[in-house]
PDB file of C-alpha atoms in Angstrom:
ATOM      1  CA  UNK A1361    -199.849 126.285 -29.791  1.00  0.00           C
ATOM      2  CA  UNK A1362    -195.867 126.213 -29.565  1.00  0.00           C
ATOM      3  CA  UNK A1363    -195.116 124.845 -32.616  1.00  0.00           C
ATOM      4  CA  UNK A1364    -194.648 121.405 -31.302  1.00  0.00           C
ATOM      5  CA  UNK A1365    -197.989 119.587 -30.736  1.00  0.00           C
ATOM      6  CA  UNK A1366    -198.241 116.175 -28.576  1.00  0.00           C
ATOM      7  CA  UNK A1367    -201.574 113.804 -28.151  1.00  0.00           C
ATOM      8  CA  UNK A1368    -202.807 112.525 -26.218  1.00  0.00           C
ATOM      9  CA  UNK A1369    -202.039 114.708 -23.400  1.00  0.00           C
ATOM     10  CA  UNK A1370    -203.016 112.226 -20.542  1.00  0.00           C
ATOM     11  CA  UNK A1371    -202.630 108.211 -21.518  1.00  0.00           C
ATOM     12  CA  UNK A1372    -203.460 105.812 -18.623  1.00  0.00           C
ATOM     13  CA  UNK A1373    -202.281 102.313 -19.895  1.00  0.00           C
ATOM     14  CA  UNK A1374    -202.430  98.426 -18.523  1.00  0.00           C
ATOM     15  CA  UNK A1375    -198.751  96.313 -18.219  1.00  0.00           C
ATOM     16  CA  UNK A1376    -200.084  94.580 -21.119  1.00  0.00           C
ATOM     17  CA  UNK A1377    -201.508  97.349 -23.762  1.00  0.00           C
ATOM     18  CA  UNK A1378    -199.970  98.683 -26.951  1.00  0.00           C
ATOM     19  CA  UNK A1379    -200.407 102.780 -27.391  1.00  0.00           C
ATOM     20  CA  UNK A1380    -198.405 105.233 -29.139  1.00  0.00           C
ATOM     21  CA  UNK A1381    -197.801 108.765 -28.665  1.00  0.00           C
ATOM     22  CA  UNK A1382    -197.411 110.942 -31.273  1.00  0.00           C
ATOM     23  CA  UNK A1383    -195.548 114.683 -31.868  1.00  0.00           C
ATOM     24  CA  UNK A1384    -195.872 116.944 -34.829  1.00  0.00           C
ATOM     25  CA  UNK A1385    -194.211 120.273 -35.174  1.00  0.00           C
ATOM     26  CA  UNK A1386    -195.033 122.908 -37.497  1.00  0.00           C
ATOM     27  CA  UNK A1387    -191.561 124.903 -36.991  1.00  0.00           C
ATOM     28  CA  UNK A1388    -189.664 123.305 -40.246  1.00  0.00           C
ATOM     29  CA  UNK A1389    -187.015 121.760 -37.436  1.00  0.00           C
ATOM     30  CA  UNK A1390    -184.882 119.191 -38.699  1.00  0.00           C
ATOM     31  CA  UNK A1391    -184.228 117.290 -35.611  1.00  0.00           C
ATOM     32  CA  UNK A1392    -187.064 115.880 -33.212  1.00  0.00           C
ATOM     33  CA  UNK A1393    -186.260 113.825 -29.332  1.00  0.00           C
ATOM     34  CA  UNK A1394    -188.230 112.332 -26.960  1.00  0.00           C
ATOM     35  CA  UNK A1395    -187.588 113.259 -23.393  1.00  0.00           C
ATOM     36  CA  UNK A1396    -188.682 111.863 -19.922  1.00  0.00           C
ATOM     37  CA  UNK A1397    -189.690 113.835 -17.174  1.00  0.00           C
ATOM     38  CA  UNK A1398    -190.271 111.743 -13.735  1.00  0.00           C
ATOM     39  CA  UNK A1399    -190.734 112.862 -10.308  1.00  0.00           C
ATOM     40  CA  UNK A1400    -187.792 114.559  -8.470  1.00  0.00           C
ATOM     41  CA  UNK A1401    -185.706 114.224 -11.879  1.00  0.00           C
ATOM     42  CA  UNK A1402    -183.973 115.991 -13.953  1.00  0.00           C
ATOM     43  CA  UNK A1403    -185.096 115.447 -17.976  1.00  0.00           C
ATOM     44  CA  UNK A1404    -183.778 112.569 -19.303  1.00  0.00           C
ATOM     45  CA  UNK A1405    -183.025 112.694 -23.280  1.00  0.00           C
ATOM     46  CA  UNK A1406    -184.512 109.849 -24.453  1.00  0.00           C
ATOM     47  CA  UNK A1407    -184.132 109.732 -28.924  1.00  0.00           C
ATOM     48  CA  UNK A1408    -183.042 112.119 -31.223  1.00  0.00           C
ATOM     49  CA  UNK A1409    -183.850 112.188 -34.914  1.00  0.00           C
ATOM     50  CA  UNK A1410    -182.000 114.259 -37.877  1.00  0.00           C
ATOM     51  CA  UNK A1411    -183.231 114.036 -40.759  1.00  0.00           C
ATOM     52  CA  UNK A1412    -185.208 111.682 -40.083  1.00  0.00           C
ATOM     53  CA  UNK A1413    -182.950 109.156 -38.981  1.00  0.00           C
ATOM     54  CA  UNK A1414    -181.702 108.100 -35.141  1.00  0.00           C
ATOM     55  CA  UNK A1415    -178.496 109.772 -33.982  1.00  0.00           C
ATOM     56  CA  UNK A1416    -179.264 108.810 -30.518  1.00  0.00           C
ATOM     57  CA  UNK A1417    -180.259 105.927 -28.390  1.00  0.00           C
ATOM     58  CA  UNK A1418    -180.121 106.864 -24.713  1.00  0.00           C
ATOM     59  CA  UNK A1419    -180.336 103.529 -23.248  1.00  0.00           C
ATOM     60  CA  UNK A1420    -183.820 103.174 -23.253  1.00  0.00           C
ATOM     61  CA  UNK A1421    -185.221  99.886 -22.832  1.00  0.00           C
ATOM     62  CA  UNK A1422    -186.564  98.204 -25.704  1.00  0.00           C
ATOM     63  CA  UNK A1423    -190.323  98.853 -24.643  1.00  0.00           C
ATOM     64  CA  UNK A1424    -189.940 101.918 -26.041  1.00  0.00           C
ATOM     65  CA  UNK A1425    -189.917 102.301 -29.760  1.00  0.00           C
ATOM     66  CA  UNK A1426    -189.321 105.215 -31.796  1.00  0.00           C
ATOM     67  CA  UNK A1427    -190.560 106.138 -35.422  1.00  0.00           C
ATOM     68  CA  UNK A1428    -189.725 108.817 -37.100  1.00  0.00           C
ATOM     69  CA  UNK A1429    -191.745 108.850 -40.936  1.00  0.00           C
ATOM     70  CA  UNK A1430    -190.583 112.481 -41.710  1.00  0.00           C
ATOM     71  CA  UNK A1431    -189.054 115.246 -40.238  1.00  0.00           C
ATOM     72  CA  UNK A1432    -192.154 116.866 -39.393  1.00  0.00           C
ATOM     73  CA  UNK A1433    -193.657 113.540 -37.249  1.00  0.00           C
ATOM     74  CA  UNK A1434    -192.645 111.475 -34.395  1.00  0.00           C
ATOM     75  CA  UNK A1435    -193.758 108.681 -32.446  1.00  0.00           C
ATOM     76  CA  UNK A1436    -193.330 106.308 -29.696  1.00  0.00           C
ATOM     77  CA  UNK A1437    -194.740 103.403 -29.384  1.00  0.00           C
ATOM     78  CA  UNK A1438    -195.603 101.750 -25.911  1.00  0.00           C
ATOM     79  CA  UNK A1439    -196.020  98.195 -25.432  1.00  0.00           C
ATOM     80  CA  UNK A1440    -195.363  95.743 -22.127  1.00  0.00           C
ATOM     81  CA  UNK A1441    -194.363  99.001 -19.886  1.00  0.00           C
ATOM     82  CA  UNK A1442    -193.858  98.939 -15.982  1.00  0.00           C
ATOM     83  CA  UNK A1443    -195.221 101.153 -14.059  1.00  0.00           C
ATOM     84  CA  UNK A1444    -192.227 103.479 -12.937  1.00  0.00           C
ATOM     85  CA  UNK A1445    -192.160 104.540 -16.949  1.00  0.00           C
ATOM     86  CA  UNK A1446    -194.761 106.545 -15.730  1.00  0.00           C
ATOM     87  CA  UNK A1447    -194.169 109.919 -16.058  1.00  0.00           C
ATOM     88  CA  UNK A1448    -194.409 113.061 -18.623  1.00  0.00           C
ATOM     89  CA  UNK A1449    -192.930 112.275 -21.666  1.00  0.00           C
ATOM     90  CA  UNK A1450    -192.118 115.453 -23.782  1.00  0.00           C
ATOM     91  CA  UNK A1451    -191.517 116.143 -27.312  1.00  0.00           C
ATOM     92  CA  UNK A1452    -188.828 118.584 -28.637  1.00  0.00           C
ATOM     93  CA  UNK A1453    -187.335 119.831 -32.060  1.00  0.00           C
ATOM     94  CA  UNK A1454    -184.647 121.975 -33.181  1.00  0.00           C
ATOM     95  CA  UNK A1455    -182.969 123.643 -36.426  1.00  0.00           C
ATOM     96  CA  UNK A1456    -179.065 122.025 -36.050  1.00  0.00           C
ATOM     97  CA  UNK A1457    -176.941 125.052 -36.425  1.00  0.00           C
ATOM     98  CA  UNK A1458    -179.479 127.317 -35.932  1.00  0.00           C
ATOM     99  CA  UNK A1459    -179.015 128.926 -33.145  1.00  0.00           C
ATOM    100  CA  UNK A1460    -182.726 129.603 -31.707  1.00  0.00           C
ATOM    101  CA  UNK A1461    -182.467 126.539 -29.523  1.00  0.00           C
ATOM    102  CA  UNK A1462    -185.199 123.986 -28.581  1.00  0.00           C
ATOM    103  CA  UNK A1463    -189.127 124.247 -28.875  1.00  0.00           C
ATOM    104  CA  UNK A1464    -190.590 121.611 -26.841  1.00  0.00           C
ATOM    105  CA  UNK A1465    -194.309 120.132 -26.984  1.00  0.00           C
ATOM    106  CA  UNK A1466    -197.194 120.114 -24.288  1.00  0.00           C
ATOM    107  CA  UNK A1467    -196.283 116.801 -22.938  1.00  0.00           C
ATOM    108  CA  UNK A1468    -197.678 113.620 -22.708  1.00  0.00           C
ATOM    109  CA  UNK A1469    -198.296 112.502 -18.993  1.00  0.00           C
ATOM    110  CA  UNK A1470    -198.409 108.723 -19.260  1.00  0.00           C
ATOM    111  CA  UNK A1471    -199.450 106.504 -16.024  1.00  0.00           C
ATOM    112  CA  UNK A1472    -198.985 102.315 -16.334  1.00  0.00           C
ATOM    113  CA  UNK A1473    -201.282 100.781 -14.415  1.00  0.00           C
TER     114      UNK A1473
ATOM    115  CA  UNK B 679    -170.917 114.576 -19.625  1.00  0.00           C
ATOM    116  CA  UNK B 680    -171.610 117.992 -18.651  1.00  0.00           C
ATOM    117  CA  UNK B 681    -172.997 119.365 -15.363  1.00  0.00           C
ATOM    118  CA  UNK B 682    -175.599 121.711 -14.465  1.00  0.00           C
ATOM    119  CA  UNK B 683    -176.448 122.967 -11.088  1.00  0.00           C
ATOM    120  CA  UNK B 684    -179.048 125.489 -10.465  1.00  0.00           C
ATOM    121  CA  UNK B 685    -179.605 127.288  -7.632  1.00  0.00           C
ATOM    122  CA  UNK B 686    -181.409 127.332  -5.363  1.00  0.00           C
ATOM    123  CA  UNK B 687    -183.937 124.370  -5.682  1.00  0.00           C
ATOM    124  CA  UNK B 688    -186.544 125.889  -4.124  1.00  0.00           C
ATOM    125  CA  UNK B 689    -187.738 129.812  -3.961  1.00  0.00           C
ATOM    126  CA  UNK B 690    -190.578 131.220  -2.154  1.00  0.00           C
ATOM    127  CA  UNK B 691    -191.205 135.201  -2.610  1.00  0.00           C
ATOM    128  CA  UNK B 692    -194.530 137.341  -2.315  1.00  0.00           C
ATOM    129  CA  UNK B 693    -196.022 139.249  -5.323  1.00  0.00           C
ATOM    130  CA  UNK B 694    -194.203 142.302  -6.425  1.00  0.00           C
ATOM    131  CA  UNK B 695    -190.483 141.000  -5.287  1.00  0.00           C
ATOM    132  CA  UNK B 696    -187.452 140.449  -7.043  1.00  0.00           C
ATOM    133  CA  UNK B 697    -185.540 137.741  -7.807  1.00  0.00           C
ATOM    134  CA  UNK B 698    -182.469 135.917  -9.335  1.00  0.00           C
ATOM    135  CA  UNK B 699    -181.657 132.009 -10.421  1.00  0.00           C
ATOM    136  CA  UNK B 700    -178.515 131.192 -10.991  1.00  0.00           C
ATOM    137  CA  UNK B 701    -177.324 128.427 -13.173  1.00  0.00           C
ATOM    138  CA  UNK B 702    -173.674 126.625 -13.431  1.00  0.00           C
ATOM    139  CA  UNK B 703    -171.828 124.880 -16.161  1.00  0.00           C
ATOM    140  CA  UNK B 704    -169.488 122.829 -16.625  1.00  0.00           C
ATOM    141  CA  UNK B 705    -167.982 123.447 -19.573  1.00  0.00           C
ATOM    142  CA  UNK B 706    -168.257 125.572 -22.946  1.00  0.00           C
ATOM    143  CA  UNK B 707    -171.553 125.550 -24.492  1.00  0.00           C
ATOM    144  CA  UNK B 708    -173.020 126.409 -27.373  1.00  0.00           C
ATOM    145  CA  UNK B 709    -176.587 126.379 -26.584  1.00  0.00           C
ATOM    146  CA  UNK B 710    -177.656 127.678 -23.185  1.00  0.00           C
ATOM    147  CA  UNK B 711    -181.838 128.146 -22.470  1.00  0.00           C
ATOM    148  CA  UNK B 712    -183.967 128.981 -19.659  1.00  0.00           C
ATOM    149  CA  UNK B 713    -187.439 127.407 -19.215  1.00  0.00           C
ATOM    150  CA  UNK B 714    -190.442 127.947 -17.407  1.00  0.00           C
ATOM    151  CA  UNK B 715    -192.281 125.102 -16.638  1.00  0.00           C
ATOM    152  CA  UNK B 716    -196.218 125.504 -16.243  1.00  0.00           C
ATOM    153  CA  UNK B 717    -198.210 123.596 -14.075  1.00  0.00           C
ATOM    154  CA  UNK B 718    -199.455 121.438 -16.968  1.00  0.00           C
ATOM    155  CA  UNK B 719    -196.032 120.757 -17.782  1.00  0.00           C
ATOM    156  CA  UNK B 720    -195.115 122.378 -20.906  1.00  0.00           C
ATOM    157  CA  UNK B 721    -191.816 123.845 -20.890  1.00  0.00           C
ATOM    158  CA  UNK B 722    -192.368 127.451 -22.096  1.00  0.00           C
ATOM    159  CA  UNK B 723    -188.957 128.983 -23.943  1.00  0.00           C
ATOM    160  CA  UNK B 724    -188.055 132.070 -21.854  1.00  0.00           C
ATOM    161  CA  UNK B 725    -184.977 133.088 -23.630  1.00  0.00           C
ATOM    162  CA  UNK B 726    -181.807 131.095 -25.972  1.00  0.00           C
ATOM    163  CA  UNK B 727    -178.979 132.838 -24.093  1.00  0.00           C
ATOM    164  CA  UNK B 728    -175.337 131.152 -25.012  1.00  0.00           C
ATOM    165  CA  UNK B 729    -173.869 134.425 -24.523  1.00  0.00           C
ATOM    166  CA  UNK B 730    -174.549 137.818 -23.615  1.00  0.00           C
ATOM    167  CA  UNK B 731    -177.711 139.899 -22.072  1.00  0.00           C
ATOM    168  CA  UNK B 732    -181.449 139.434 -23.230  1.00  0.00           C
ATOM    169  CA  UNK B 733    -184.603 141.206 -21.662  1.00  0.00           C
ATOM    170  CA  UNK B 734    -188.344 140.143 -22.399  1.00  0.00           C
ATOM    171  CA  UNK B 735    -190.663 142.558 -20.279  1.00  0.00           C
ATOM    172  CA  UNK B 736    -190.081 141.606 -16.270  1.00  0.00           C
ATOM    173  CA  UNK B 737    -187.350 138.783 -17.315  1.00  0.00           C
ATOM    174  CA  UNK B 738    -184.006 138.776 -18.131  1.00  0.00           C
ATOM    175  CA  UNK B 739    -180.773 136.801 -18.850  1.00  0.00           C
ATOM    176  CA  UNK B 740    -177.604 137.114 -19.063  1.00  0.00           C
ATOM    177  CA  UNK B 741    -174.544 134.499 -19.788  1.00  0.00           C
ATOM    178  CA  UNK B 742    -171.403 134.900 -18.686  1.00  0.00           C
ATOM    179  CA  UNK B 743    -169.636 132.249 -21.257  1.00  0.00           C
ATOM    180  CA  UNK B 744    -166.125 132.758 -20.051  1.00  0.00           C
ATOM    181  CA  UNK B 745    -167.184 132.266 -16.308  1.00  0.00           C
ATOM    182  CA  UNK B 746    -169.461 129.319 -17.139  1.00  0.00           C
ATOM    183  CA  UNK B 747    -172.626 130.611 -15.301  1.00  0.00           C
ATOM    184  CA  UNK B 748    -176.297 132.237 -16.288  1.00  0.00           C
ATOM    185  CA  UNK B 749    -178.782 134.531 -14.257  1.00  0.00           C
ATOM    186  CA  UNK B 750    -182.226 134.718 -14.825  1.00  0.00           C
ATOM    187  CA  UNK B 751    -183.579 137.794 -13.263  1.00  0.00           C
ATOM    188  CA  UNK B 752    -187.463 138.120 -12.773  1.00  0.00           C
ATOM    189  CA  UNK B 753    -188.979 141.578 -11.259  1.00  0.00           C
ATOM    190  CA  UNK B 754    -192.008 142.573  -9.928  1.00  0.00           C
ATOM    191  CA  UNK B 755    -193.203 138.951  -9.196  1.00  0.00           C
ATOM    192  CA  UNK B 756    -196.914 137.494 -10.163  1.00  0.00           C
ATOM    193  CA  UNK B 757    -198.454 134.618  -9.238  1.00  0.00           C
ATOM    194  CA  UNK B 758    -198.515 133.510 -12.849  1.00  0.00           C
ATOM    195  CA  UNK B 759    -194.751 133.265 -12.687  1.00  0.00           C
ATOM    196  CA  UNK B 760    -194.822 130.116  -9.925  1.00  0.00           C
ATOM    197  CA  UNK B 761    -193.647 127.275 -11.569  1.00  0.00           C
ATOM    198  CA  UNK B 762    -189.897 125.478 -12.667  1.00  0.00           C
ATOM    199  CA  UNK B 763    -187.621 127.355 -13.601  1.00  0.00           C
ATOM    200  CA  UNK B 764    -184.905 125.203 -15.856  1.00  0.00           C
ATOM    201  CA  UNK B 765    -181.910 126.070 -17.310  1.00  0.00           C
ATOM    202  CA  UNK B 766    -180.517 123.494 -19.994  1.00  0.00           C
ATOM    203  CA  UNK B 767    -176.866 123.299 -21.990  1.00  0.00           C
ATOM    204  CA  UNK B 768    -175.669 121.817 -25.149  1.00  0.00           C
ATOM    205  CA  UNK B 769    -171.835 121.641 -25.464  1.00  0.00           C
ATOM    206  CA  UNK B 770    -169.805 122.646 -28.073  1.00  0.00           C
ATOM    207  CA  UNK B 771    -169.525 119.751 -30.420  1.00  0.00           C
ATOM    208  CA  UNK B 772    -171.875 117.725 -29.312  1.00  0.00           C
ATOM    209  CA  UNK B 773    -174.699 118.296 -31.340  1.00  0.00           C
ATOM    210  CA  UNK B 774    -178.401 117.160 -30.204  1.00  0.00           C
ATOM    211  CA  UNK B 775    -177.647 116.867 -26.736  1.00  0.00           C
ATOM    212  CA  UNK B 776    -179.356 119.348 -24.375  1.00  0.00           C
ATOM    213  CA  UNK B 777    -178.723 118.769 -20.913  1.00  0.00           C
ATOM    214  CA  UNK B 778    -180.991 120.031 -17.843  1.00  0.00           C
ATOM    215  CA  UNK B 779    -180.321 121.249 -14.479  1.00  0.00           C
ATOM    216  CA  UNK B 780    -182.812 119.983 -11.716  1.00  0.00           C
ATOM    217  CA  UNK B 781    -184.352 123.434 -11.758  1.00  0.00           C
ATOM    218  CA  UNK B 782    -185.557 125.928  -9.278  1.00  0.00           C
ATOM    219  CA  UNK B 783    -189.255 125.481  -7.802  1.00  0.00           C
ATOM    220  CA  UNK B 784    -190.534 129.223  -8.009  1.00  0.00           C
ATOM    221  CA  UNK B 785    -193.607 129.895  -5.819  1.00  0.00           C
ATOM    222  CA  UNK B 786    -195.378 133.324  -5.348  1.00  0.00           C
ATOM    223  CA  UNK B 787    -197.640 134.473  -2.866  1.00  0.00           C
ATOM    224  CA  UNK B 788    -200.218 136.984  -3.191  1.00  0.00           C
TER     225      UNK B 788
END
């Protein structure tokens, strides 16, 4: 385990479901984000949380929902997605002004059907 | 925002041979990493390297700040090391915002 765990790690959803993925880390990071990986692109910085509250909103259609209950948990919550939001979505966290950088979950590899 | 090219997008080597990825900025950063990504598509931390020269068995790093650029050196090649190689920058003063290159696609041969 990295420090940052992600479930599920594969999630095959219809247009019309409701699912969430979820991140924990273990690390004592006070800032989490949500990243999207698609094919033949680079990572795409989706939310960031500090302290438990949104700093960042990267344009992401509304679709996507992020909660973030404590500094330790995140989640996003899926409902009415297309299917070119399929891709890996990855889960990060980091120690602002701490200077060892990023620590970044297993993934979850999402496909909309 | 800032720019990150890495170089070059695609690598193909045998085991046991050496090799170097290079990675660009364009500005001053205070958060520069390089990771591996596995074929199950965790990103794997190889080193934080802002500044300066870092060596973890067959890798190493080093950041040139001043000159805005990064090397990743890996030696003596294994298969294990085939993967996505990314290198990803935060600028100064703007906190929570790490920004990846399109990385270099690493494949060895046995």
């Amino acid at each position: 385990e990295t420090g940052v765990t992600q479930t599920p790690r594969h999630l095959v959803m219809g247009m019309t479901n409701k699912k969430s993925l979820k991140c924990e880390q273990h690390l004592g990071h006070n800032a989490m984000y949500w990243y999207k990986q698609s094919a033949k692109k680079p990572l795409e910085l989706m939310f960031v949380y500090s302290l438990e509250e949104r700093v960042e909103n990267n344009s992401v259609p509304s679709r996507f929902s992020p909660e973030c209950p404590n500094s330790s948990h995140l989640f996003l919550h899926l409902h009415t997605l297309q299917p070119e939001d399929s891709a890996l979505y990855l889960c990060a966290s980091s120690q602002s002004g701490g200077g060892y950088g990023y620590t970044f979950g297993s993934g979850t590899r999402l496909t909309v059907v | 925002g800032i720019q990150v090219e890495q170089s070059p997008p695609d690598l193909i080597l045998q085991e046991g041979a050496n090799s170097t990825l290079r990675c660009n900025f364009s500005d001053s950063v205070n958060n520069l990493q390089w990771f591996h990504q596995n074929p199950w598509g965790q990103l794997i931390n190889l080193f934080y390297i802002p500044s300066g020269t870092k060596q973890n068995g067959r890798l190493s790093a080093t950041t040139v700040a001043t000159e805005r650029y990064s090397l990743l050196y890996i030696s003596s090649s294994q298969t294990t090391d085939s993967g996505v190689y990314f290198c990803a920058v935060e600028r100064g003063g703007s906190n929570y915002k790490l920004t990846f290159g399109k990385g270099t696609l690493l494949t060895v041969n046995p």
